Short mmCIF file of C-alpha atoms in Angstrom, two decimals:
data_model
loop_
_atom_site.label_atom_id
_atom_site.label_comp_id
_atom_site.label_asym_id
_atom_site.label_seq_id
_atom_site.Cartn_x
_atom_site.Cartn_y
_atom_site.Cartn_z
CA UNK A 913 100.45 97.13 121.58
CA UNK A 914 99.73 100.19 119.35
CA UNK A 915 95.93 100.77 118.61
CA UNK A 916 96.66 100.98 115.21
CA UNK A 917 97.96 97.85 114.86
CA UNK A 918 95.67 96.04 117.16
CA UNK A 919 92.95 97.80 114.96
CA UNK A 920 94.38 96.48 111.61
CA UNK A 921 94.69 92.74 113.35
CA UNK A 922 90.42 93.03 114.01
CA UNK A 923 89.93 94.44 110.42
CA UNK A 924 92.10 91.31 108.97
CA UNK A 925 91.81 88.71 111.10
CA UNK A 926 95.18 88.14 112.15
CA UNK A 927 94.74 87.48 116.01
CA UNK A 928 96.12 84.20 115.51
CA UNK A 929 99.35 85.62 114.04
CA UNK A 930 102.56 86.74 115.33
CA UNK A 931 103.90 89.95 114.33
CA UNK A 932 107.21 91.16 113.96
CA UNK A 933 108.18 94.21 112.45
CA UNK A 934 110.93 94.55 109.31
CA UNK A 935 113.49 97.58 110.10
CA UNK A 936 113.02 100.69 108.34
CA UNK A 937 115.46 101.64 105.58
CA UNK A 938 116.68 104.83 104.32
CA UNK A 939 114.06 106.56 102.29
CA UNK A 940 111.26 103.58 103.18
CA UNK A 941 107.87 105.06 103.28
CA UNK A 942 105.89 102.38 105.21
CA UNK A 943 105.64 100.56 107.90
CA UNK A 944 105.64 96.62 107.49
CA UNK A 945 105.06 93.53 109.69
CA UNK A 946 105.53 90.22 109.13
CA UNK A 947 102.58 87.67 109.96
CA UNK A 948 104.05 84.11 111.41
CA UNK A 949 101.53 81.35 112.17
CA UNK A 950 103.50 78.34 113.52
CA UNK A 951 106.41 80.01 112.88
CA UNK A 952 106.17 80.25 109.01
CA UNK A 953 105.85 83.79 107.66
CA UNK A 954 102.77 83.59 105.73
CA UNK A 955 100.84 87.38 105.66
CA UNK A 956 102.98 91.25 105.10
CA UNK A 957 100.95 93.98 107.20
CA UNK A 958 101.85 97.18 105.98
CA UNK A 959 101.18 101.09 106.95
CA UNK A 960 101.33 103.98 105.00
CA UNK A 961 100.50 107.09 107.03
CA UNK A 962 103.05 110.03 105.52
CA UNK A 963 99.95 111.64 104.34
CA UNK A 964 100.44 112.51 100.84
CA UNK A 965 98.65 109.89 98.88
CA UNK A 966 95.08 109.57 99.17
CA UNK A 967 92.92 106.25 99.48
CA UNK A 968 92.25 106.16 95.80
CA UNK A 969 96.15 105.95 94.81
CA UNK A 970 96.33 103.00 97.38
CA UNK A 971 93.39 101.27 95.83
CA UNK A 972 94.93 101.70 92.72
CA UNK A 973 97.76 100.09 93.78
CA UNK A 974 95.68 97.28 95.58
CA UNK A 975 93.75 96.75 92.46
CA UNK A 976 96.55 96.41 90.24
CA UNK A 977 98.27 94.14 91.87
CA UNK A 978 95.12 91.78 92.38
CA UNK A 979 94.86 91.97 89.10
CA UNK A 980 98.42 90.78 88.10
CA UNK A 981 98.09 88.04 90.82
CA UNK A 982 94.82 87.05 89.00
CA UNK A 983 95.91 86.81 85.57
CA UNK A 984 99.16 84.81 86.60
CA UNK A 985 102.15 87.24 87.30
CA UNK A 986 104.75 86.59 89.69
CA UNK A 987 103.57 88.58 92.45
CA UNK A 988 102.27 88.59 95.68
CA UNK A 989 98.72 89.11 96.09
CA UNK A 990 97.19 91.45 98.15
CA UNK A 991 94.29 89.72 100.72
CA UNK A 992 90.91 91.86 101.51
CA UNK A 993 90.00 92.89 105.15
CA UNK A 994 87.22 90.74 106.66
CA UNK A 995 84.64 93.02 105.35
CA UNK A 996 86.20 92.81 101.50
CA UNK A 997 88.24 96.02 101.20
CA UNK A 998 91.92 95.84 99.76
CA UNK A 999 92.41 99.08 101.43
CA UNK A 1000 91.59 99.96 105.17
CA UNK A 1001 91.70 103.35 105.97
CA UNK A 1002 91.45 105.03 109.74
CA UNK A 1003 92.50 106.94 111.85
CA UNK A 1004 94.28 106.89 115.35
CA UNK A 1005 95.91 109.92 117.66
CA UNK A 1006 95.14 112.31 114.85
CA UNK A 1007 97.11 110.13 112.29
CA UNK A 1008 95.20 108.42 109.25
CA UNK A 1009 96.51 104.98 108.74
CA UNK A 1010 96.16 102.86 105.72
CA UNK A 1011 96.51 99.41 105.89
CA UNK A 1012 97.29 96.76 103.29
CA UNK A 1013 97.50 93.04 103.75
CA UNK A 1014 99.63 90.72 101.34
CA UNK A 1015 100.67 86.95 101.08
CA UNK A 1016 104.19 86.83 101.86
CA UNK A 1017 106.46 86.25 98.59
CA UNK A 1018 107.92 82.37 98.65
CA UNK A 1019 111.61 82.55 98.87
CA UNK A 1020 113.80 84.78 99.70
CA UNK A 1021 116.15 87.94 98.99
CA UNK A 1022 119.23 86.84 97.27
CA UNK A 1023 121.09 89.75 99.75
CA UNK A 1024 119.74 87.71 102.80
CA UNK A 1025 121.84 85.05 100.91
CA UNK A 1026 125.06 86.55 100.88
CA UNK A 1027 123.90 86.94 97.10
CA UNK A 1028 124.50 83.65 96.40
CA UNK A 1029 122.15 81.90 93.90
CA UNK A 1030 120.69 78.52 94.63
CA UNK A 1031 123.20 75.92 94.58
CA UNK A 1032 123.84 73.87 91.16
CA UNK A 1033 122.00 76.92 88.43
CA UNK A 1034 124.18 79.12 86.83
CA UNK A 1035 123.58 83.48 87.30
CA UNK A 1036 122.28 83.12 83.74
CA UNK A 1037 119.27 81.70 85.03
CA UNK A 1038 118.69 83.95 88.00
CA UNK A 1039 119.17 86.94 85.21
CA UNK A 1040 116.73 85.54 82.87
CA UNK A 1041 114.30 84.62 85.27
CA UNK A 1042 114.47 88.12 86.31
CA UNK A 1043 113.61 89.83 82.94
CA UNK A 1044 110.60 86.77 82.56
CA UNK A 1045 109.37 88.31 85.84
CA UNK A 1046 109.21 91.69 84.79
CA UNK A 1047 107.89 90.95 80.95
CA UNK A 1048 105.06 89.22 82.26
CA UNK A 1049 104.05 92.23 84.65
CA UNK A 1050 104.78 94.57 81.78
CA UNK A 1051 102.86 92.52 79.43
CA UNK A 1052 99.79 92.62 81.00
CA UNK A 1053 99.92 95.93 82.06
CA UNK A 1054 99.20 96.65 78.39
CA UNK A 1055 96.24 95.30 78.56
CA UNK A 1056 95.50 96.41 81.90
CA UNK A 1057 91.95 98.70 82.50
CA UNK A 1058 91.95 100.43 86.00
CA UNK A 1059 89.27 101.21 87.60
CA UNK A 1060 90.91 103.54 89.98
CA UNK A 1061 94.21 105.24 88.33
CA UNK A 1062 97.82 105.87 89.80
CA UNK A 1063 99.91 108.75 88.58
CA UNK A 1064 101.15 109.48 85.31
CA UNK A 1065 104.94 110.37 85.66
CA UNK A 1066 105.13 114.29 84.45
CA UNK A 1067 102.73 114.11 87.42
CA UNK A 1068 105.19 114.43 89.83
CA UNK A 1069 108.30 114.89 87.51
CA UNK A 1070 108.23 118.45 85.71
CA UNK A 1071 109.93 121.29 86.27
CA UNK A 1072 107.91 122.80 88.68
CA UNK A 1073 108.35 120.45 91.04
CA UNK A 1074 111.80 119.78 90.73
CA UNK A 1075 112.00 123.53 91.08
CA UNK A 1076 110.59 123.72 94.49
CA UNK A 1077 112.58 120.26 95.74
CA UNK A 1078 115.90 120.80 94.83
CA UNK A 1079 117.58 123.76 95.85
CA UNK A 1080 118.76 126.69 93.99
CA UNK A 1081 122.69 125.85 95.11
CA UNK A 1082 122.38 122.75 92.67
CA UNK A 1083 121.77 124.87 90.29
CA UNK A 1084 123.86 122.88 87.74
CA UNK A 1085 122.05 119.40 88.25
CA UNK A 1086 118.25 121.18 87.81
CA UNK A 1087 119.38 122.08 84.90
CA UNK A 1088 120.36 118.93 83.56
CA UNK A 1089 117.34 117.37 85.50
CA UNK A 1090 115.33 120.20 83.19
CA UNK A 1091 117.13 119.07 80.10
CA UNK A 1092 116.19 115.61 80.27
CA UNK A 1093 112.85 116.26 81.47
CA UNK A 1094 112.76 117.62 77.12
CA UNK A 1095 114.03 114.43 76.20
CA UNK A 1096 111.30 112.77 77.89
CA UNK A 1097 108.90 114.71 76.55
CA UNK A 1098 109.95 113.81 73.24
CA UNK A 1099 109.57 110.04 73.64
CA UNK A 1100 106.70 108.10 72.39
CA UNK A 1101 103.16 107.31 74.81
CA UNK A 1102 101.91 104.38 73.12
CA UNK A 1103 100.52 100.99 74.51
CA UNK A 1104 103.12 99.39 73.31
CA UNK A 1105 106.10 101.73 75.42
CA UNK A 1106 104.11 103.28 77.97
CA UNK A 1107 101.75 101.93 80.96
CA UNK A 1108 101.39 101.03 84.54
CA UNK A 1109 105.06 100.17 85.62
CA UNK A 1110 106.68 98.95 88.78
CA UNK A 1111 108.75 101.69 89.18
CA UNK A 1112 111.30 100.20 91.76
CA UNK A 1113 111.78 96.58 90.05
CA UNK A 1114 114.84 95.63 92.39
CA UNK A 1115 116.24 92.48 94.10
CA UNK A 1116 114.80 94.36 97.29
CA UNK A 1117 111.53 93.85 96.08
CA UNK A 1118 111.14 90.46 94.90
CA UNK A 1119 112.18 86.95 96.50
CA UNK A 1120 113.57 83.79 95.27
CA UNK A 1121 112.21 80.80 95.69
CA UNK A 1122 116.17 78.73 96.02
CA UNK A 1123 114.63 75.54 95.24
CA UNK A 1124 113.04 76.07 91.75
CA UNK A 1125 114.64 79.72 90.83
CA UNK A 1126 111.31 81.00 90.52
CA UNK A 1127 110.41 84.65 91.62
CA UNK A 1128 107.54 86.76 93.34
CA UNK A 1129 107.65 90.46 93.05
CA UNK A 1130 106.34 92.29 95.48
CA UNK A 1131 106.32 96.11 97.13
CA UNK A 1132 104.22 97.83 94.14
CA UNK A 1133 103.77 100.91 96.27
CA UNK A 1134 105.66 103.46 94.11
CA UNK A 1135 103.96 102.16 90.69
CA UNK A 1136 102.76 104.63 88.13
CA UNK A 1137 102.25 105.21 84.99
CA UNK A 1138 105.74 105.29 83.18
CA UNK A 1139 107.75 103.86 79.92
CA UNK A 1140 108.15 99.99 80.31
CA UNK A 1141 111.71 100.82 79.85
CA UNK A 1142 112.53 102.81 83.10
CA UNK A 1143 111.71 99.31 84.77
CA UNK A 1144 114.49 97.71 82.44
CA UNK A 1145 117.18 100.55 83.26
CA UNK A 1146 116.32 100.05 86.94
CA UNK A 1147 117.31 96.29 86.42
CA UNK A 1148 120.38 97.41 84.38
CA UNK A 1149 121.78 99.60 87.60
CA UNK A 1150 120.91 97.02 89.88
CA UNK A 1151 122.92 94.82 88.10
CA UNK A 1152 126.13 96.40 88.30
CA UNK A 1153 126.78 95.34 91.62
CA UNK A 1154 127.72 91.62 89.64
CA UNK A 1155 130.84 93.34 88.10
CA UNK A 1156 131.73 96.67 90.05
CA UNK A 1157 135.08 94.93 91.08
CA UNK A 1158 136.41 94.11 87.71
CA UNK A 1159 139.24 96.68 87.29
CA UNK A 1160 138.98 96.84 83.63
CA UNK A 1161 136.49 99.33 82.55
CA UNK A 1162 136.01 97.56 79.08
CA UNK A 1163 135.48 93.66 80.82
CA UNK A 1164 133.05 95.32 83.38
CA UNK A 1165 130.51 96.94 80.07
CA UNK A 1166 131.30 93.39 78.58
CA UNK A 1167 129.97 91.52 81.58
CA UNK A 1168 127.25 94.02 81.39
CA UNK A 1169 125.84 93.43 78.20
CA UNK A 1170 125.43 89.70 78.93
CA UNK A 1171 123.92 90.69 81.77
CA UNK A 1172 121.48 92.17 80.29
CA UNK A 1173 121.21 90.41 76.95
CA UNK A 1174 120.00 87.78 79.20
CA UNK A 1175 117.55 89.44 81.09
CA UNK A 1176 115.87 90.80 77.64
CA UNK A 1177 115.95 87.19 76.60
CA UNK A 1178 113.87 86.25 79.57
CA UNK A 1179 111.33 89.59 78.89
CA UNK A 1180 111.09 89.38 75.29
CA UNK A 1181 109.75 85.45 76.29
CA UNK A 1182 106.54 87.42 77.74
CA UNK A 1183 106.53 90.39 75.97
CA UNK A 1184 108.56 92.84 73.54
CA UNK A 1185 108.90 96.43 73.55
CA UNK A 1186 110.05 98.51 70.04
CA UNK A 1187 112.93 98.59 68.73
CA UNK A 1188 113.59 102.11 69.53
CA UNK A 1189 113.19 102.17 73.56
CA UNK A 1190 116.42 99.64 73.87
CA UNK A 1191 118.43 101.99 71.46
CA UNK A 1192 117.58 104.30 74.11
CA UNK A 1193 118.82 102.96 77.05
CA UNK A 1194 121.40 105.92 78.16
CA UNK A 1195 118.28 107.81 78.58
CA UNK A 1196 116.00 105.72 80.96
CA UNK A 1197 119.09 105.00 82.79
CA UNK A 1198 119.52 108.86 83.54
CA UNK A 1199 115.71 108.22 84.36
CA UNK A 1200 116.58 106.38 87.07
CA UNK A 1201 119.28 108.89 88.27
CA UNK A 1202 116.68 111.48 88.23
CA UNK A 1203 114.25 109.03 90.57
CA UNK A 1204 117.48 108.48 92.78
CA UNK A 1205 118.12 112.10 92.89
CA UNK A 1206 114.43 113.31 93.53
CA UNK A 1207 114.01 110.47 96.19
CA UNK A 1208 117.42 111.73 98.23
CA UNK A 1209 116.03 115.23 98.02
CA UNK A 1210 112.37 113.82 99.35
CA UNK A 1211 113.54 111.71 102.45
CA UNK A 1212 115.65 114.60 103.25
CA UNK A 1213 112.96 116.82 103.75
CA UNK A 1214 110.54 114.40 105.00
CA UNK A 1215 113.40 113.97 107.99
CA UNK A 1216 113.80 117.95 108.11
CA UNK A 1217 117.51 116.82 107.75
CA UNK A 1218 120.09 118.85 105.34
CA UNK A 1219 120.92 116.36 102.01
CA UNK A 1220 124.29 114.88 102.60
CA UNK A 1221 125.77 116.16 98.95
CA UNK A 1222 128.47 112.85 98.94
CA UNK A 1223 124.39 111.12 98.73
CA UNK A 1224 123.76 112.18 94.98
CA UNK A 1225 127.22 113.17 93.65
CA UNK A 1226 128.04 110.72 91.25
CA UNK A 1227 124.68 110.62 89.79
CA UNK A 1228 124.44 114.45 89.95
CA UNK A 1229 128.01 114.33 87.76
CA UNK A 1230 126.76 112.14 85.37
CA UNK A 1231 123.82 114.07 84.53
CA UNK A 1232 125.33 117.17 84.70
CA UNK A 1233 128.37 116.01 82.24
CA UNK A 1234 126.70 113.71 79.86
CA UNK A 1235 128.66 110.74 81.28
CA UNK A 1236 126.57 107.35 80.21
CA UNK A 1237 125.37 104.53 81.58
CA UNK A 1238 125.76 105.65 85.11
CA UNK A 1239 129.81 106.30 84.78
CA UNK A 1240 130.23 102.61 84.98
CA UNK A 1241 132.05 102.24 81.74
CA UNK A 1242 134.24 104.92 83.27
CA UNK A 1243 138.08 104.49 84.53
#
């Protein structure tokens, strides 16, 4: 067995555990087993080790989420090492590991079930149930004082970064990444539009509990400090996948905007946002695009691998021709 992860089983106290690790995907930046006793996942090991993040941005992390999981949210706690850290840090072969331990969410990905919903409950549910999730994260992230801080998002999204990531051949798309980064920098940082967001709220990153409908987020690792509304236009892309095959552009924005009506229901039953930031939807959902766009470019050079253009085209053309709401109202 790898010393690192031998290492991380004496600093937890999983030596009574079996360990099997989850495939990589495309763009993941960790490195994540599962803990079975008796068969029954019940622990998530995971390993960071790409080096850019320091220990403070993981405790931040750590720290927010054990907060959450404190004051009631739907996620998955993390667990301290033996001797009380919710980090681990070390190093092995020259690399510096860190090392975070979790409960394992209750349930299950809805893709692992052929994204079927639990048997007798209607989508409506699963949607609303998926906004209740979120507005209880969001709402008491407002209220949320960290000790240690994660990043603020002109952090890492400004032009001087998307400068130096994208190359000058896209040309077109950094300047439409640039002209949106103006609109951004127009909106309003309040309490009650801005704070510590998930930042990749997905039905990758939370299970479902197919007995009850009830659902445990998990995978906080790219959270920062963003409008509460990016996390809603995530959820909004995500759930285009429920009407991509209707043929009729009109019927699929329709099914859309019951979609989502129904996921706002089941936020604005934990917490509300203004007015304003859901007349400006269009906008966080080219926020997304960006994150998309920036991530492709990232993993790309992470690999040392040339960025397959076919990888960011449609979002590029959106962005670059003012098409809304992703081009899915499109023919």
């Amino acid at each position: 067995m790898d010393k690192y992860l031998e290492n991380a089983k004496n600093l937890y106290g999983l030596k009574e555990y079996e360990l099997s690790e989850v495939p990589g995907h495309e763009g993941g930046r960790n490195q994540i087993f599962i803990c079975k006793r008796n068969g029954i996942p019940q622990r998530v090991l995971r390993f960071s080790m790409l080096g850019d993040r320091k220990f403070d941005e993981y405790l931040a992390e750590a720290e927010f989420v054990h907060y959450l999981a404190e004051a009631g949210a739907p996620v998955a706690d993390v667990i301290p090492s033996l001797s009380g850290k919710l980090v681990e840090a070390f190093s092995e072969d020259g690399i510096e590991y860190f090392a975070m331990l979790f409960y394992y969410a209750k349930g299950m990905l809805i893709s692992d079930n052929g994204y079927r919903y639990r048997d007798g409950a209607s989508l409506d549910e699963y949607f609303y149930n998926t906004g209740k999730a979120l507005g209880a994260i969001h709402r008491l992230s407002k209220a949320y004082k960290p000790v240690n801080k994660r990043p603020e998002f002109f952090d890492k999204y400004n032009p001087g970064y998307i400068d130096k990531l994208i190359p000058d051949e896209y040309e077109e798309l950094k300047n439409a990444i640039g002209e949106r980064l103006e609109c951004f920098r127009r909106l309003p940082v309040n309490d009650s539009a801005y704070g510590l967001v998930h930042f990749d709220f997905s039905d990758g990153n939370y299970h479902i509990d197919m007995r009850t409908g009830d659902i445990t987020v998990f995978d906080f690792d790219n959270c920062m400090y963003c409008w509460y509304m990016f996390d809603l236009a995530n959820l909004w892309i995500h759930g285009t996948g429920w009407y991509q095959n209707e043929p009729d552009p009109e019927k699929r924005m329709e099914g859309m905007k019951g979609y989502f009506d129904t996921v706002i229901d089941g936020y604005m039953s934990e917490t509300d946002l203004p007015d304003e930031a859901f007349s400006q939807l269009t906008l966080f959902i080219d926020m997304v695009m960006i994150e998309n766009i920036v991530d492709e470019f990232e993993c790309s050079a992470r690999e040392g691998e040339e960025l397959d253009p076919e990888d960011i085209e449609d979002a590029a053309e959106c962005l670059i021709k003012h098409i809304p709401y992703a081009g899915f109202g499109s023919d």
